[in-house]
């Protein structure tokens, strides 16, 4: 009886998981399939998941279209530098909040939380003014610095909690051995926090790689544009070549997949080892 | 230890303060107070990929040309040709997606970093002129009175604000009825409907083809979609002097137009995508789900690229009590007050408006705005511009008013509430009038 109930539960669980997976993966499959269709068939009804005459035409024309490769490179540069910067500075700040006692600490932390609650759109004009007066318009640094600045707050909040959960005894042991706070930070806190840092890294990269509104706002020079703007530009005012849009999206997805897969073992290792058998 | 924690306090304070300051800066001063734009050169040597020579003047031109056909033609044919003829001027083409164009432009204006020239939707000109963003071309071009005579009067008038011209027309268009020949044949309809009665008749026949077949589809209840019906029924949004909408937008003719649309939705003649949410109307048209659409001159080249073998016909908007009236669309070219390179910008503007360039742009579906171009053999013998030019003789422009975006938002919401049956036609329009009327007077 108990066994049967357990089997039944397992079946339900598999069914739910399958349903969830199908729901999540269908739009993705639809995108992949459309990217391989010639434009005529993209909007066919009923939709077909497996194209009749698959072709990589869309990928070739997206990849070779106006400056697409340059935009790809710009995006990669911006996202990588901004992600490294975000993780580094957020970790510094979070560690300070987690481990040091100083006057006004909680007030400062509160201020950061308040900043977190201000929607981006509200401050877009002031930020634009700032970028202009710092001469950061039409420059990739204008994207990098602002991405780092806006990434620090949320990630500091996240990492502070993680650093506080690390056993204090280890740090005390290192202090007794004569290590200074920088050594403790780089040799102990950072290595122990790989899962948290990987999470922060993945989400920062994803956010920086995808960011559209700010990039569109401060970049006028075509040579300094990033990928989201290029993809958006494939959508015309009156008509859109959807095959091209989908193909461009898939190309844009590849770096995200690479980052995710390479960092995955740090932050999802525990979960995946039990989830997939053999 | 103590010393270091001060360092952290200082660092954290700087980070927190800089972000707080960024969030609390004073609001943008009005555009007209801004100094002319200083040419700023980005100085990021490590990341820079293009270095420009300083000698020729570089002007920037923002536009929302479609990326795969029109923008390519501009950047690879027209601009090189212009630069070869004018070695002292370089043109930087900046494609800004249409949806974000207005916002990006307004932010750039408030920051004093507007482009020199822009190709803007005709409905944005009054708003931009009202803000003091645009250069009065009557001052920039000394012989403006004679120069402007060569343009078609309708498109030229979209640049008027307070009696002055703040732009020149660049291309024009309107919507005509395209009909699906296969579906018309299957339903036994012999010719395109010329009146509203014939339109209903055709819809009845289309419906016999199946429940999932629609007579007509459009993307929503915004003015671009709804106004042809309002005007053709003899209604309008405001009176001619744009002083009131009372008795006009809720007058008998406009009520009849919305009632007509509502009945068509309720009968299943018009695709429910019009209620909001939109519809892939080209896909539906190409796969025989939808029999008629209102489309502009971009339709033949772009739709033809997606469905090369689909046969369709084109006809005028069906006539109602107000005869057959469609909506004027198109783009104007404007120069910004902030530009400090107005002479170079004028050169490029005049190049784009020359008869030769206007006729070249025909190849990418742009309808010319010059009287001489319209009279030319290229246009007279053009395979589909004829019907659009005929429709343009009666087509109307959307209300030229600086608060048009707000007025249109009210129209869109009202239309969607009426078609969804949330409010009766008359009550909905009365309510809309009470919202639109206070917006109309200008101080």
XYZ file of C-alpha atoms in Angstrom:
721
model
C 0.000 0.000 0.000
C 2.729 2.391 1.009
C 4.741 1.402 -2.023
C 1.828 2.012 -4.353
C 1.270 5.420 -2.872
C 4.919 6.230 -3.333
C 4.790 5.134 -6.983
C 1.697 7.173 -7.520
C 3.373 10.246 -6.063
C 6.366 9.680 -8.284
C 4.160 9.499 -11.354
C 2.373 12.718 -10.403
C 5.697 14.392 -9.828
C 7.019 13.296 -13.204
C 3.820 14.425 -14.896
C 3.999 17.860 -13.299
C 7.674 18.203 -14.077
C 7.081 17.148 -17.683
C 4.190 19.584 -18.056
C 6.325 22.377 -16.622
C 9.236 21.493 -18.858
C 7.052 21.380 -21.987
C 5.521 24.726 -21.082
C 8.932 26.286 -20.637
C 10.589 24.728 -23.628
C 7.828 25.143 -26.213
C 8.367 28.856 -26.911
C 12.065 28.119 -27.193
C 11.507 25.271 -29.649
C 9.116 27.478 -31.583
C 11.811 30.122 -31.850
C 14.398 27.580 -32.977
C 12.065 26.109 -35.555
C 11.087 29.512 -36.945
C 14.703 30.522 -37.235
C 15.201 27.636 -39.657
C 12.206 28.514 -41.833
C 12.274 30.664 -44.920
C 10.319 33.842 -44.255
C 7.218 32.679 -46.129
C 6.595 29.859 -43.692
C 7.282 31.649 -40.426
C 3.720 32.772 -39.862
C 2.016 29.694 -41.316
C -1.115 28.342 -39.706
C -1.330 25.832 -38.127
C 2.232 26.325 -36.903
C 4.704 23.569 -37.673
C 7.524 22.753 -35.273
C 9.540 20.905 -37.879
C 10.058 23.057 -40.969
C 9.463 21.471 -44.368
C 12.568 22.908 -45.953
C 14.912 23.805 -43.110
C 17.537 26.326 -44.125
C 20.267 28.220 -42.346
C 19.692 31.184 -44.653
C 18.342 33.315 -41.785
C 21.424 32.725 -39.648
C 23.723 33.655 -42.483
C 21.858 36.833 -43.358
C 21.516 37.851 -39.690
C 25.187 37.208 -38.953
C 26.395 39.005 -42.085
C 23.906 41.870 -41.890
C 24.988 45.429 -41.248
C 27.516 45.507 -38.386
C 25.934 42.542 -36.601
C 29.324 41.033 -35.754
C 30.576 44.337 -34.410
C 27.470 44.653 -32.221
C 28.031 41.122 -30.999
C 31.586 42.016 -30.049
C 30.482 45.249 -28.351
C 27.869 43.367 -26.353
C 30.335 40.677 -25.338
C 32.886 43.257 -24.190
C 30.342 45.306 -22.261
C 28.677 42.329 -20.631
C 31.939 40.667 -19.580
C 33.623 43.753 -18.150
C 30.437 44.937 -16.454
C 29.823 41.505 -14.950
C 33.334 41.198 -13.543
C 33.023 44.727 -12.155
C 29.617 44.087 -10.635
C 30.664 40.869 -8.939
C 33.886 42.396 -7.609
C 32.402 45.602 -6.215
C 29.244 43.946 -4.919
C 31.401 41.395 -3.097
C 33.581 44.144 -1.568
C 30.589 46.117 -0.412
C 28.669 43.123 0.829
C 31.649 41.812 2.786
C 32.064 45.171 4.460
C 28.431 45.197 5.477
C 28.606 41.597 6.662
C 31.813 41.632 8.674
C 32.740 45.157 9.793
C 31.167 47.307 12.425
C 31.106 51.006 11.675
C 28.916 53.984 12.418
C 25.801 54.371 10.321
C 26.197 50.940 8.785
C 22.520 50.065 8.825
C 21.550 53.540 7.601
C 23.873 53.164 4.614
C 22.477 49.730 3.940
C 18.970 51.147 4.148
C 19.914 53.824 1.637
C 21.074 51.148 -0.766
C 17.778 49.333 -0.369
C 15.906 52.544 -1.115
C 17.908 52.980 -4.312
C 16.928 49.432 -5.190
C 13.264 50.398 -4.986
C 13.477 53.281 -7.479
C 12.352 52.075 -10.898
C 14.994 52.578 -13.599
C 12.673 54.569 -15.828
C 12.254 57.339 -13.251
C 15.933 58.155 -13.214
C 16.654 57.792 -16.901
C 16.864 61.524 -17.645
C 19.095 62.334 -14.632
C 21.299 59.383 -15.549
C 21.446 60.663 -19.102
C 22.588 64.070 -17.790
C 25.245 62.375 -15.679
C 26.502 60.358 -18.625
C 26.616 63.465 -20.785
C 28.545 65.541 -18.252
C 31.018 62.682 -17.703
C 31.425 62.455 -21.485
C 30.288 58.849 -21.437
C 27.785 59.114 -24.269
C 28.581 57.106 -27.385
C 31.110 55.094 -25.445
C 31.012 51.510 -24.258
C 32.321 52.727 -20.902
C 29.041 54.597 -20.537
C 27.310 51.254 -20.601
C 29.848 49.401 -18.462
C 30.028 51.921 -15.610
C 26.272 52.377 -15.399
C 25.624 48.644 -15.545
C 28.091 48.120 -12.700
C 26.566 50.950 -10.671
C 23.051 49.652 -11.066
C 24.146 46.049 -10.481
C 25.950 46.686 -7.188
C 22.915 47.450 -5.034
C 20.834 44.333 -5.530
C 23.821 42.022 -5.515
C 25.250 43.579 -2.347
C 21.963 42.806 -0.671
C 22.126 39.217 -1.878
C 25.814 38.638 -1.053
C 25.689 40.228 2.394
C 23.284 37.525 3.489
C 25.565 34.882 2.082
C 28.738 36.240 3.703
C 26.978 36.448 7.062
C 26.126 32.762 6.830
C 29.801 31.769 6.513
C 31.223 30.358 9.776
C 32.965 33.161 11.617
C 35.317 30.735 13.360
C 37.352 30.179 10.202
C 37.987 33.881 9.841
C 38.909 34.186 13.497
C 41.393 31.360 13.019
C 42.972 33.196 10.106
C 43.128 36.422 12.081
C 44.960 34.635 14.854
C 47.427 33.340 12.253
C 48.096 36.941 11.327
C 46.040 37.364 8.164
C 44.688 40.825 7.375
C 41.104 41.416 6.193
C 42.120 41.479 2.504
C 43.743 38.067 2.813
C 40.695 36.741 4.604
C 38.450 38.160 1.927
C 40.362 36.819 -1.077
C 41.572 33.536 0.400
C 38.615 32.511 2.485
C 35.416 34.390 1.819
C 35.663 34.392 -1.972
C 36.541 30.694 -2.410
C 33.795 29.689 0.007
C 31.252 31.846 -1.802
C 31.646 30.422 -5.282
C 28.001 29.319 -5.531
C 26.743 32.788 -4.567
C 29.249 34.561 -6.805
C 28.354 32.295 -9.711
C 24.681 33.135 -9.250
C 25.434 36.844 -9.141
C 27.675 36.462 -12.164
C 25.084 34.642 -14.257
C 22.304 37.068 -13.503
C 24.510 40.117 -14.017
C 25.741 38.774 -17.312
C 22.223 38.019 -18.461
C 21.016 41.485 -17.449
C 23.962 43.294 -19.039
C 23.816 41.224 -22.199
C 20.087 41.896 -22.659
C 19.928 45.531 -21.601
C 18.143 47.656 -24.185
C 16.698 50.935 -22.926
C 19.877 52.499 -21.552
C 21.954 51.341 -24.483
C 19.465 52.837 -26.909
C 19.352 56.069 -24.924
C 23.026 56.963 -24.654
C 24.460 55.398 -27.798
C 23.927 57.319 -31.036
C 26.967 56.166 -32.966
C 26.074 53.060 -34.960
C 29.566 51.625 -34.356
C 29.013 51.577 -30.568
C 25.649 49.842 -30.521
C 24.934 46.557 -28.800
C 23.116 43.422 -29.868
C 19.628 44.068 -28.402
C 19.353 47.228 -30.515
C 20.455 45.363 -33.616
C 17.857 42.666 -33.033
C 15.157 45.213 -32.325
C 16.049 46.987 -35.553
C 15.100 43.907 -37.545
C 11.506 44.686 -36.563
C 10.299 47.282 -39.007
C 7.589 49.872 -38.594
C 5.402 48.211 -41.199
C 6.658 44.678 -41.623
C 9.055 42.309 -39.934
C 11.210 39.507 -41.218
C 10.534 37.188 -38.316
C 12.903 34.481 -39.485
C 15.758 36.960 -39.236
C 14.676 38.137 -35.774
C 14.494 34.576 -34.438
C 17.837 33.629 -35.949
C 19.467 36.717 -34.448
C 17.957 35.843 -31.063
C 19.412 32.362 -31.186
C 22.848 33.708 -32.046
C 22.482 36.065 -29.083
C 21.540 33.149 -26.875
C 24.759 31.213 -27.406
C 27.019 33.234 -25.046
C 24.344 33.110 -22.358
C 24.202 29.329 -22.664
C 27.987 29.094 -22.497
C 28.153 31.224 -19.353
C 25.285 29.366 -17.762
C 26.638 25.924 -18.495
C 30.167 26.782 -17.400
C 29.038 28.278 -14.087
C 26.193 25.868 -13.536
C 28.191 23.307 -11.552
C 28.918 25.890 -8.865
C 25.423 26.984 -8.190
C 23.243 24.082 -9.150
C 25.602 21.173 -8.523
C 23.729 19.867 -5.510
C 20.384 19.901 -7.228
C 21.316 18.396 -10.553
C 23.179 15.399 -9.136
C 19.904 14.063 -7.795
C 17.617 15.147 -10.574
C 18.999 13.244 -13.523
C 19.691 9.557 -13.303
C 22.416 8.074 -15.481
C 41.405 47.687 11.596
C 39.727 50.878 12.706
C 41.337 52.865 9.882
C 40.214 50.402 7.287
C 36.623 50.452 8.337
C 36.609 54.223 7.726
C 37.776 53.492 4.225
C 34.832 51.189 3.773
C 32.445 53.772 5.165
C 33.804 56.354 2.768
C 33.597 53.992 -0.193
C 30.105 52.867 0.635
C 28.992 56.433 1.221
C 30.330 57.504 -2.155
C 28.559 54.666 -3.898
C 25.307 55.273 -2.058
C 25.453 59.030 -2.519
C 26.307 58.924 -6.193
C 23.357 56.678 -6.849
C 21.079 58.798 -4.735
C 22.223 61.937 -6.503
C 21.648 60.309 -9.847
C 18.098 59.628 -8.771
C 17.358 63.090 -7.398
C 18.801 65.443 -10.015
C 16.577 68.400 -10.912
C 14.026 67.909 -13.636
C 14.922 68.656 -17.229
C 14.774 72.316 -18.258
C 12.617 73.029 -21.267
C 14.298 72.264 -24.526
C 14.390 75.789 -25.867
C 16.736 76.895 -23.077
C 19.402 74.468 -24.182
C 22.578 75.714 -25.790
C 23.385 74.455 -29.268
C 25.016 71.068 -29.108
C 28.745 70.989 -28.618
C 30.389 68.423 -30.824
C 31.527 65.828 -28.310
C 34.150 63.336 -29.266
C 34.211 60.126 -27.289
C 37.633 59.509 -25.851
C 37.631 55.812 -25.041
C 40.697 54.830 -26.967
C 40.704 51.202 -25.869
C 37.139 50.520 -26.894
C 36.801 52.808 -29.853
C 36.524 51.092 -33.181
C 35.980 53.980 -35.571
C 37.975 57.184 -35.651
C 36.528 60.009 -37.682
C 38.475 62.675 -39.456
C 37.660 66.145 -38.167
C 37.889 68.142 -41.383
C 34.502 67.523 -43.051
C 31.448 68.471 -41.014
C 29.573 65.417 -39.787
C 25.823 65.717 -39.419
C 23.638 63.107 -37.788
C 20.373 61.943 -39.307
C 17.977 59.861 -37.216
C 15.325 57.768 -38.915
C 13.222 54.652 -38.512
C 13.652 53.277 -42.019
C 13.105 49.562 -42.144
C 16.432 47.835 -41.526
C 16.650 45.279 -44.301
C 15.527 47.334 -47.330
C 15.093 51.078 -46.829
C 17.984 51.759 -44.433
C 20.339 49.687 -46.568
C 19.421 51.792 -49.591
C 19.953 55.006 -47.647
C 23.318 53.952 -46.245
C 24.771 52.159 -49.233
C 23.447 54.222 -52.135
C 22.094 57.641 -51.193
C 24.560 58.793 -48.519
C 27.706 57.751 -50.462
C 26.313 59.532 -53.504
C 25.640 62.692 -51.479
C 29.076 62.582 -49.841
C 30.781 62.180 -53.206
C 29.040 65.311 -54.458
C 29.603 67.195 -51.177
C 33.052 66.275 -49.840
C 32.745 68.847 -47.036
C 29.793 67.043 -45.412
C 29.600 63.582 -43.877
C 26.271 62.054 -42.911
C 25.900 59.707 -39.990
C 22.794 57.581 -40.401
C 21.284 56.465 -37.084
C 18.480 53.926 -37.242
C 16.252 54.229 -34.180
C 13.487 51.635 -33.815
C 10.113 53.327 -34.419
C 8.550 52.290 -31.093
C 11.300 53.967 -29.093
C 11.927 56.884 -31.444
C 9.848 59.517 -29.686
C 11.222 58.689 -26.229
C 14.847 58.632 -27.322
C 14.363 61.910 -29.140
C 12.752 63.617 -26.131
C 15.546 62.458 -23.804
C 18.222 63.603 -26.257
C 16.484 66.962 -26.617
C 16.332 67.521 -22.883
C 20.008 66.657 -22.653
C 21.004 68.961 -25.508
C 22.254 66.109 -27.670
C 19.638 66.060 -30.410
C 20.608 65.052 -33.954
C 20.891 67.642 -36.719
C 18.151 66.108 -38.840
C 15.483 63.520 -38.265
C 12.846 61.769 -40.296
C 9.824 61.808 -37.995
C 6.244 60.597 -38.198
C 4.040 63.478 -39.383
C 2.002 63.305 -36.171
C 5.035 64.193 -34.007
C 5.813 67.525 -35.677
C 3.298 69.732 -33.788
C 4.414 68.312 -30.430
C 8.117 68.840 -31.187
C 7.483 72.320 -32.593
C 5.407 73.209 -29.533
C 8.387 72.344 -27.304
C 10.651 74.651 -29.256
C 12.769 71.735 -30.410
C 12.544 72.346 -34.142
C 14.171 74.969 -36.329
C 11.775 77.216 -38.211
C 12.700 76.350 -41.784
C 11.312 79.631 -43.068
C 14.300 81.244 -41.335
C 16.853 78.562 -42.226
C 16.042 78.426 -45.934
C 16.058 82.022 -47.257
C 13.892 81.336 -50.317
C 11.485 79.101 -48.399
C 8.341 80.580 -49.950
C 9.380 79.660 -53.484
C 11.245 76.480 -52.460
C 8.201 75.057 -50.686
C 5.919 75.580 -53.678
C 7.193 72.397 -55.301
C 5.675 70.156 -52.575
C 2.208 68.614 -52.536
C 0.104 70.886 -50.309
C -1.365 68.100 -48.117
C 1.941 66.614 -46.918
C 3.480 70.110 -46.665
C 0.692 71.239 -44.322
C 1.638 68.575 -41.760
C 4.682 70.742 -40.950
C 2.674 73.837 -40.086
C 2.577 74.927 -36.484
C 1.349 78.380 -35.464
C 1.529 79.468 -39.088
C 5.216 78.550 -39.527
C 6.830 75.555 -41.245
C 8.937 73.431 -38.896
C 9.794 70.740 -41.404
C 9.325 69.539 -44.954
C 7.548 66.417 -46.172
C 9.833 63.493 -47.041
C 7.408 60.792 -48.065
C 3.680 60.299 -47.943
C 1.259 57.424 -47.829
C -2.289 56.425 -47.129
C -4.220 53.213 -46.639
C -6.273 51.495 -49.303
C -8.276 48.272 -49.161
C -6.350 45.203 -50.286
C -8.497 42.156 -50.910
C -7.748 38.478 -51.078
C -8.615 37.291 -54.605
C -8.830 33.606 -53.691
C -11.279 34.234 -50.854
C -13.374 36.619 -52.953
C -13.585 33.989 -55.701
C -14.476 31.219 -53.233
C -17.246 33.361 -51.708
C -18.566 34.433 -55.105
C -17.781 38.134 -54.698
C -17.187 39.704 -58.075
C -15.586 43.016 -57.276
C -14.180 44.974 -54.378
C -16.852 46.736 -52.286
C -17.257 50.397 -53.199
C -19.753 51.367 -50.508
C -20.395 50.386 -46.899
C -23.480 48.430 -48.018
C -21.393 46.427 -50.474
C -18.789 45.903 -47.753
C -21.448 44.337 -45.475
C -22.705 42.257 -48.379
C -19.201 40.944 -49.033
C -18.707 40.173 -45.321
C -21.891 38.099 -45.245
C -20.583 35.999 -48.118
C -17.109 35.627 -46.589
C -18.669 34.362 -43.359
C -20.309 31.485 -45.265
C -16.790 30.166 -45.970
C -16.401 29.196 -42.313
C -16.527 30.479 -38.764
C -12.778 31.062 -38.632
C -12.799 33.182 -41.797
C -12.884 36.920 -41.320
C -13.925 39.645 -43.692
C -11.569 42.292 -42.311
C -8.867 42.724 -39.699
C -6.928 45.565 -38.180
C -4.497 45.927 -35.295
C -6.502 47.941 -32.764
C -8.649 50.995 -32.132
C -5.991 53.691 -32.582
C -6.649 56.569 -34.990
C -4.647 55.069 -37.865
C -7.108 52.136 -37.865
C -10.385 53.783 -36.882
C -10.267 57.229 -38.532
C -10.838 56.009 -42.127
C -14.161 54.570 -40.945
C -15.092 57.696 -38.948
C -14.296 60.024 -41.847
C -15.955 57.856 -44.485
C -19.121 57.936 -42.362
C -18.869 61.740 -42.339
C -17.684 62.054 -38.732
C -14.474 63.480 -37.283
C -12.527 63.880 -34.033
C -12.769 67.664 -33.732
C -14.333 70.506 -35.688
C -12.280 72.149 -38.431
C -10.801 74.820 -36.195
C -9.716 72.120 -33.669
C -11.500 74.020 -30.902
C -14.014 71.399 -29.779
C -14.855 67.730 -30.230
C -18.347 68.141 -28.802
C -21.051 67.437 -31.364
C -18.377 66.029 -33.691
C -16.724 63.055 -32.006
C -20.051 62.234 -30.329
C -22.109 63.439 -33.300
C -24.452 61.177 -35.256
C -21.939 60.324 -37.997
C -19.147 59.269 -35.646
C -21.663 57.266 -33.570
C -22.755 55.516 -36.775
C -19.127 54.665 -37.615
C -18.399 53.079 -34.214
C -21.781 51.290 -34.312
C -20.808 49.883 -37.711
C -17.496 48.572 -36.336
C -19.216 47.143 -33.249
C -21.845 45.322 -35.337
C -19.130 43.892 -37.562
C -17.211 42.598 -34.547
C -20.378 41.132 -33.004
C -21.304 39.413 -36.288
C -17.847 37.918 -36.549
C -17.095 39.860 -39.737
C -14.148 41.721 -38.293
C -11.362 39.860 -36.535
C -11.507 40.247 -32.716
C -7.846 41.286 -32.807
C -9.191 44.791 -33.280
C -10.467 44.780 -29.676
C -6.876 45.101 -28.568
C -4.085 42.605 -28.585
C -3.710 42.845 -32.343
C -3.464 40.103 -34.906
C -0.930 38.786 -37.398
C -3.053 40.218 -40.186
C -0.523 39.574 -42.968
C -0.211 35.935 -41.949
C -4.009 35.632 -41.857
C -4.334 37.328 -45.226
C -1.641 35.177 -46.779
C -3.213 31.945 -45.531
C -6.825 32.767 -46.479
C -8.151 33.498 -43.003
C -8.731 37.195 -43.645
C -10.263 38.676 -46.798
C -9.561 42.415 -46.544
C -7.009 44.746 -44.960
C -6.287 48.450 -45.078
C -2.653 48.767 -46.124
C -0.108 51.338 -47.236
C 2.330 51.417 -50.165
C 4.886 49.373 -48.213
C 2.541 46.377 -48.456
C 3.363 45.167 -51.998
C 7.176 44.967 -51.551
C 7.189 43.666 -47.961
C 4.209 41.298 -48.183
C 5.445 40.141 -51.572
C 8.706 39.144 -49.889
C 6.827 36.928 -47.444
C 4.114 35.532 -49.737
C 5.472 35.865 -53.288
C 2.666 33.836 -54.891
C -0.353 35.321 -53.123
C -2.722 37.186 -55.435
C -4.530 40.232 -54.171
C -6.264 43.319 -55.528
C -6.362 46.911 -54.323
C -9.363 49.214 -54.113
C -10.374 52.491 -52.509
C -11.724 52.622 -48.966
C -15.486 51.822 -49.148
C -17.546 54.992 -49.278
C -20.075 55.966 -46.638
C -21.996 59.205 -46.126
C -18.705 61.093 -46.160
C -17.541 59.438 -49.405
C -14.314 57.395 -49.413
C -11.866 58.979 -46.973
C -8.648 57.351 -45.792
C -5.905 58.532 -43.460
C -2.740 60.367 -44.512
C 0.477 58.955 -43.155
C 4.078 59.598 -43.946
C 7.172 61.209 -42.620
C 8.548 64.714 -42.458
C 12.170 65.762 -42.284
C 12.901 68.217 -39.485
C 15.969 70.139 -38.361
C 16.655 70.684 -34.690
C 17.098 74.072 -33.092
C 20.069 72.669 -31.127
C 21.986 71.862 -34.326
C 25.035 74.037 -34.899
C 25.537 72.660 -38.409
C 22.372 73.941 -39.991
C 24.038 74.787 -43.334
C 25.408 71.290 -43.839
C 22.110 69.825 -42.645
C 20.209 71.962 -45.158
C 22.380 70.578 -47.962
C 21.514 66.994 -47.100
C 17.869 67.849 -46.595
C 17.663 69.461 -50.027
C 19.441 66.457 -51.519
C 16.832 64.067 -50.082
C 14.055 66.314 -51.390
C 15.438 66.693 -54.910
C 13.343 65.172 -57.666
C 16.113 62.746 -58.544
C 16.403 61.339 -54.992
C 12.644 61.288 -54.483
C 12.242 59.155 -57.606
C 15.060 56.861 -56.461
C 13.301 56.293 -53.147
C 10.311 54.974 -55.091
C 12.261 51.755 -55.595
C 12.017 51.053 -51.855
C 8.304 51.881 -51.637
C 8.527 55.550 -50.588
C 5.887 57.750 -52.220
C 7.309 61.083 -53.359
C 6.020 64.432 -52.110
C 7.061 66.643 -55.022
C 4.472 67.815 -57.529
C 6.957 67.246 -60.345
C 7.723 63.705 -59.163
C 4.050 62.794 -58.991
C 3.626 64.027 -62.579
C 6.645 62.059 -63.791
C 6.411 58.949 -65.958
C 7.983 56.825 -63.216
C 4.997 57.453 -60.980
C 2.329 57.502 -63.689
C 3.439 54.079 -64.910
C 4.088 52.685 -61.441
C 2.439 49.347 -60.836
C 0.560 50.296 -57.658
C 1.101 53.945 -56.693
C -1.881 55.019 -58.847
C -4.512 53.771 -56.411
C -2.708 55.384 -53.461
C -2.482 58.725 -55.257
C -6.195 58.549 -56.052
C -6.997 57.784 -52.404
C -4.723 60.634 -51.299
C -6.861 63.190 -53.132
C -9.545 62.743 -50.455
C -7.452 61.424 -47.560
C -7.297 63.424 -44.338
C -4.518 63.991 -41.813
C -4.969 63.180 -38.140
C -5.657 66.216 -35.964
C -2.487 68.386 -35.978
C -2.299 69.271 -32.303
C 0.609 69.192 -29.807
C -1.469 67.005 -27.450
C -2.419 64.582 -30.204
C -0.694 61.635 -28.455
C -3.008 62.146 -25.442
C -6.088 62.589 -27.622
C -5.290 59.422 -29.506
C -4.828 57.498 -26.254
C -8.348 58.537 -25.210
C -9.691 57.476 -28.618
C -7.954 54.107 -28.404
C -9.281 53.341 -24.933
C -12.784 54.510 -25.812
C -12.840 52.448 -29.003
C -11.718 49.330 -27.209
C -14.332 49.814 -24.442
C -17.071 50.291 -27.051
C -16.103 47.305 -29.205
C -15.769 45.099 -26.121
C -19.319 46.087 -25.150
C -18.268 47.633 -21.827
C -20.081 50.852 -22.679
C -22.686 51.897 -25.237
C -21.436 53.730 -28.323
C -23.046 57.069 -27.449
C -22.100 56.989 -23.750
C -18.508 56.028 -24.577
C -18.093 58.848 -27.087
C -19.754 61.398 -24.757
C -17.241 60.454 -22.098
C -14.353 60.726 -24.581
C -15.512 64.196 -25.630
C -15.490 65.339 -22.003
C -11.843 64.192 -21.800
C -10.698 65.566 -25.175
C -12.285 69.025 -24.994
C -10.147 70.302 -22.076
C -6.994 69.281 -24.011
C -7.746 71.365 -27.083
C -7.272 75.018 -26.034
C -3.663 76.225 -26.240
C -2.602 79.042 -23.999
